[in-house]
Amino acid sequence: MEKRELLYEGKAKKIFKTDNQDILWVYYKDDATAFNNQKRGQIKNKGVINNKITNYFMNFLEKNKVSTHFIKEISDRETFVKRLEIIPLEVIVRNVVAGSFSKRYGICEGEMLKKSTIEFSYKNDELGDPFISEYSAVALELASEKEIEVVKKLSFEINDLLKGHLKIFNIKLVDFKLEFGKVKNGEIILGDEVSPDTCRFWDIKTHEKLDKDRFRNDLGNVEDAYNEILNRLKI
Ligand code: TMP
């Protein structure tokens, strides 16, 4: 496969075209941002770690009959993925109160939710990815009602699979963000990444944070936390 021009550069990844129009070349950077780019930095080796962790989870999900964009890891920081028509929604699944949910509803971090919940953000950097209801997403034609139903079903399935799997490694899956897209035949599959950048991982007993919150909130030992996830998963 040949690498062609840069298609898109995001905050954490670069996406290149290839000589096959259905396949993209992803490069994971060490750059870290938070609060819609207001806080910037680098996390040493993050690109390598997130590439490996994402591919580990994508493989795990595929084995459990969830379709993803993953094709093949090319190098420490690079992976081939299927080209998708991205649905411009960030899908957030929450099991435990944390982050913006804790602030918005005035509930302490760590409280277990009676039932897992899903929220949507409109994927738009200029607007700072604002919260959006399912109805507004349909009204703005970001996705159809049917597509949203599929996305919700897949997201809860992925939550059950990941939550159960992570428990084996004494990791609590607090919340996470997913992105979906469509392949040529219209099938909706999982895209983007599943990593400590996009998930909240806590030690099951101590609730020590092992994710990007260490960077967002200047908690220190950021690299150690990312490495800890890699090591616990034995990747
Ligand atoms: P939040 O509590 O800040 O809304 O974040 C919820 C989850 O979504 C958390 O696991 C981090 C993840 N997330 C992203 O992956 N990208 C983002 O831009 C934001 C704001 C959150």
mmCIF file with all atom_site columns, N, CA, C and O in Angstrom, residues 175-196:
data_model
loop_
_atom_site.group_PDB
_atom_site.id
_atom_site.type_symbol
_atom_site.label_atom_id
_atom_site.label_alt_id
_atom_site.label_comp_id
_atom_site.label_asym_id
_atom_site.label_entity_id
_atom_site.label_seq_id
_atom_site.pdbx_PDB_ins_code
_atom_site.Cartn_x
_atom_site.Cartn_y
_atom_site.Cartn_z
_atom_site.occupancy
_atom_site.B_iso_or_equiv
_atom_site.pdbx_formal_charge
_atom_site.auth_seq_id
_atom_site.auth_comp_id
_atom_site.auth_asym_id
_atom_site.auth_atom_id
_atom_site.pdbx_PDB_model_num
ATOM 1  N N  . ASP A 1 175 ? -16.329 6.106  31.755 1.00 0.00 ? 175 ASP A N  1
ATOM 2  C CA . ASP A 1 175 ? -17.067 6.632  30.598 1.00 0.00 ? 175 ASP A CA 1
ATOM 3  C C  . ASP A 1 175 ? -16.150 6.631  29.387 1.00 0.00 ? 175 ASP A C  1
ATOM 4  O O  . ASP A 1 175 ? -14.938 6.385  29.520 1.00 0.00 ? 175 ASP A O  1
ATOM 5  N N  . PHE A 1 176 ? -16.701 6.884  28.225 1.00 0.00 ? 176 PHE A N  1
ATOM 6  C CA . PHE A 1 176 ? -15.869 6.919  27.012 1.00 0.00 ? 176 PHE A CA 1
ATOM 7  C C  . PHE A 1 176 ? -16.642 7.560  25.873 1.00 0.00 ? 176 PHE A C  1
ATOM 8  O O  . PHE A 1 176 ? -17.864 7.723  25.938 1.00 0.00 ? 176 PHE A O  1
ATOM 9  N N  . LYS A 1 177 ? -15.881 7.894  24.825 1.00 0.00 ? 177 LYS A N  1
ATOM 10 C CA . LYS A 1 177 ? -16.456 8.558  23.649 1.00 0.00 ? 177 LYS A CA 1
ATOM 11 C C  . LYS A 1 177 ? -16.201 7.703  22.411 1.00 0.00 ? 177 LYS A C  1
ATOM 12 O O  . LYS A 1 177 ? -15.078 7.210  22.225 1.00 0.00 ? 177 LYS A O  1
ATOM 13 N N  . LEU A 1 178 ? -17.234 7.504  21.623 1.00 0.00 ? 178 LEU A N  1
ATOM 14 C CA . LEU A 1 178 ? -17.092 6.720  20.387 1.00 0.00 ? 178 LEU A CA 1
ATOM 15 C C  . LEU A 1 178 ? -17.492 7.566  19.194 1.00 0.00 ? 178 LEU A C  1
ATOM 16 O O  . LEU A 1 178 ? -18.257 8.522  19.320 1.00 0.00 ? 178 LEU A O  1
ATOM 17 N N  . GLU A 1 179 ? -16.964 7.172  18.035 1.00 0.00 ? 179 GLU A N  1
ATOM 18 C CA . GLU A 1 179 ? -17.399 7.778  16.768 1.00 0.00 ? 179 GLU A CA 1
ATOM 19 C C  . GLU A 1 179 ? -17.704 6.656  15.793 1.00 0.00 ? 179 GLU A C  1
ATOM 20 O O  . GLU A 1 179 ? -16.987 5.648  15.749 1.00 0.00 ? 179 GLU A O  1
ATOM 21 N N  . PHE A 1 180 ? -18.761 6.843  15.039 1.00 0.00 ? 180 PHE A N  1
ATOM 22 C CA . PHE A 1 180 ? -19.179 5.824  14.072 1.00 0.00 ? 180 PHE A CA 1
ATOM 23 C C  . PHE A 1 180 ? -19.196 6.429  12.671 1.00 0.00 ? 180 PHE A C  1
ATOM 24 O O  . PHE A 1 180 ? -19.258 7.643  12.488 1.00 0.00 ? 180 PHE A O  1
ATOM 25 N N  . GLY A 1 181 ? -19.160 5.526  11.683 1.00 0.00 ? 181 GLY A N  1
ATOM 26 C CA . GLY A 1 181 ? -19.258 5.976  10.300 1.00 0.00 ? 181 GLY A CA 1
ATOM 27 C C  . GLY A 1 181 ? -19.850 4.882  9.441  1.00 0.00 ? 181 GLY A C  1
ATOM 28 O O  . GLY A 1 181 ? -20.055 3.754  9.900  1.00 0.00 ? 181 GLY A O  1
ATOM 29 N N  . LYS A 1 182 ? -20.137 5.267  8.211  1.00 0.00 ? 182 LYS A N  1
ATOM 30 C CA . LYS A 1 182 ? -20.776 4.313  7.284  1.00 0.00 ? 182 LYS A CA 1
ATOM 31 C C  . LYS A 1 182 ? -19.784 3.852  6.230  1.00 0.00 ? 182 LYS A C  1
ATOM 32 O O  . LYS A 1 182 ? -19.011 4.651  5.699  1.00 0.00 ? 182 LYS A O  1
ATOM 33 N N  . VAL A 1 183 ? -19.836 2.557  5.912  1.00 0.00 ? 183 VAL A N  1
ATOM 34 C CA . VAL A 1 183 ? -19.081 2.043  4.770  1.00 0.00 ? 183 VAL A CA 1
ATOM 35 C C  . VAL A 1 183 ? -20.000 2.101  3.543  1.00 0.00 ? 183 VAL A C  1
ATOM 36 O O  . VAL A 1 183 ? -21.177 2.440  3.660  1.00 0.00 ? 183 VAL A O  1
ATOM 37 N N  . LYS A 1 184 ? -19.423 1.742  2.384  1.00 0.00 ? 184 LYS A N  1
ATOM 38 C CA . LYS A 1 184 ? -20.140 1.910  1.122  1.00 0.00 ? 184 LYS A CA 1
ATOM 39 C C  . LYS A 1 184 ? -21.560 1.336  1.104  1.00 0.00 ? 184 LYS A C  1
ATOM 40 O O  . LYS A 1 184 ? -22.480 1.950  0.596  1.00 0.00 ? 184 LYS A O  1
ATOM 41 N N  . ASN A 1 185 ? -21.720 0.132  1.685  1.00 0.00 ? 185 ASN A N  1
ATOM 42 C CA . ASN A 1 185 ? -23.054 -0.500 1.650  1.00 0.00 ? 185 ASN A CA 1
ATOM 43 C C  . ASN A 1 185 ? -24.006 0.081  2.693  1.00 0.00 ? 185 ASN A C  1
ATOM 44 O O  . ASN A 1 185 ? -25.117 -0.413 2.870  1.00 0.00 ? 185 ASN A O  1
ATOM 45 N N  . GLY A 1 186 ? -23.563 1.131  3.417  1.00 0.00 ? 186 GLY A N  1
ATOM 46 C CA . GLY A 1 186 ? -24.447 1.810  4.371  1.00 0.00 ? 186 GLY A CA 1
ATOM 47 C C  . GLY A 1 186 ? -24.339 1.273  5.786  1.00 0.00 ? 186 GLY A C  1
ATOM 48 O O  . GLY A 1 186 ? -24.912 1.842  6.719  1.00 0.00 ? 186 GLY A O  1
ATOM 49 N N  . GLU A 1 187 ? -23.578 0.175  5.970  1.00 0.00 ? 187 GLU A N  1
ATOM 50 C CA . GLU A 1 187 ? -23.434 -0.404 7.309  1.00 0.00 ? 187 GLU A CA 1
ATOM 51 C C  . GLU A 1 187 ? -22.709 0.586  8.222  1.00 0.00 ? 187 GLU A C  1
ATOM 52 O O  . GLU A 1 187 ? -21.742 1.239  7.805  1.00 0.00 ? 187 GLU A O  1
ATOM 53 N N  . ILE A 1 188 ? -23.187 0.690  9.460  1.00 0.00 ? 188 ILE A N  1
ATOM 54 C CA . ILE A 1 188 ? -22.559 1.597  10.430 1.00 0.00 ? 188 ILE A CA 1
ATOM 55 C C  . ILE A 1 188 ? -21.560 0.805  11.269 1.00 0.00 ? 188 ILE A C  1
ATOM 56 O O  . ILE A 1 188 ? -21.920 -0.220 11.868 1.00 0.00 ? 188 ILE A O  1
ATOM 57 N N  . ILE A 1 189 ? -20.310 1.261  11.278 1.00 0.00 ? 189 ILE A N  1
ATOM 58 C CA . ILE A 1 189 ? -19.284 0.560  12.046 1.00 0.00 ? 189 ILE A CA 1
ATOM 59 C C  . ILE A 1 189 ? -18.504 1.546  12.923 1.00 0.00 ? 189 ILE A C  1
ATOM 60 O O  . ILE A 1 189 ? -18.572 2.752  12.723 1.00 0.00 ? 189 ILE A O  1
ATOM 61 N N  . LEU A 1 190 ? -17.781 0.988  13.890 1.00 0.00 ? 190 LEU A N  1
ATOM 62 C CA . LEU A 1 190 ? -17.028 1.824  14.834 1.00 0.00 ? 190 LEU A CA 1
ATOM 63 C C  . LEU A 1 190 ? -15.763 2.382  14.180 1.00 0.00 ? 190 LEU A C  1
ATOM 64 O O  . LEU A 1 190 ? -15.017 1.644  13.535 1.00 0.00 ? 190 LEU A O  1
ATOM 65 N N  . GLY A 1 191 ? -15.516 3.689  14.373 1.00 0.00 ? 191 GLY A N  1
ATOM 66 C CA . GLY A 1 191 ? -14.306 4.309  13.837 1.00 0.00 ? 191 GLY A CA 1
ATOM 67 C C  . GLY A 1 191 ? -13.465 4.910  14.952 1.00 0.00 ? 191 GLY A C  1
ATOM 68 O O  . GLY A 1 191 ? -13.576 4.517  16.119 1.00 0.00 ? 191 GLY A O  1
ATOM 69 N N  . ASP A 1 192 ? -12.603 5.846  14.570 1.00 0.00 ? 192 ASP A N  1
ATOM 70 C CA . ASP A 1 192 ? -11.779 6.624  15.496 1.00 0.00 ? 192 ASP A CA 1
ATOM 71 C C  . ASP A 1 192 ? -10.930 5.748  16.424 1.00 0.00 ? 192 ASP A C  1
ATOM 72 O O  . ASP A 1 192 ? -10.297 4.822  15.970 1.00 0.00 ? 192 ASP A O  1
ATOM 73 N N  . GLU A 1 193 ? -10.882 6.081  17.707 1.00 0.00 ? 193 GLU A N  1
ATOM 74 C CA . GLU A 1 193 ? -10.000 5.345  18.619 1.00 0.00 ? 193 GLU A CA 1
ATOM 75 C C  . GLU A 1 193 ? -10.691 5.008  19.936 1.00 0.00 ? 193 GLU A C  1
ATOM 76 O O  . GLU A 1 193 ? -11.730 5.587  20.271 1.00 0.00 ? 193 GLU A O  1
ATOM 77 N N  . VAL A 1 194 ? -10.116 4.053  20.638 1.00 0.00 ? 194 VAL A N  1
ATOM 78 C CA . VAL A 1 194 ? -10.567 3.698  21.990 1.00 0.00 ? 194 VAL A CA 1
ATOM 79 C C  . VAL A 1 194 ? -9.290  3.633  22.821 1.00 0.00 ? 194 VAL A C  1
ATOM 80 O O  . VAL A 1 194 ? -8.516  2.676  22.714 1.00 0.00 ? 194 VAL A O  1
ATOM 81 N N  . SER A 1 195 ? -9.036  4.660  23.611 1.00 0.00 ? 195 SER A N  1
ATOM 82 C CA . SER A 1 195 ? -7.722  4.784  24.258 1.00 0.00 ? 195 SER A CA 1
ATOM 83 C C  . SER A 1 195 ? -7.860  5.611  25.534 1.00 0.00 ? 195 SER A C  1
ATOM 84 O O  . SER A 1 195 ? -8.933  6.152  25.808 1.00 0.00 ? 195 SER A O  1
ATOM 85 N N  . PRO A 1 196 ? -6.784  5.777  26.284 1.00 0.00 ? 196 PRO A N  1
ATOM 86 C CA . PRO A 1 196 ? -6.867  6.631  27.485 1.00 0.00 ? 196 PRO A CA 1
ATOM 87 C C  . PRO A 1 196 ? -7.153  8.108  27.158 1.00 0.00 ? 196 PRO A C  1
ATOM 88 O O  . PRO A 1 196 ? -7.464  8.884  28.048 1.00 0.00 ? 196 PRO A O  1
#
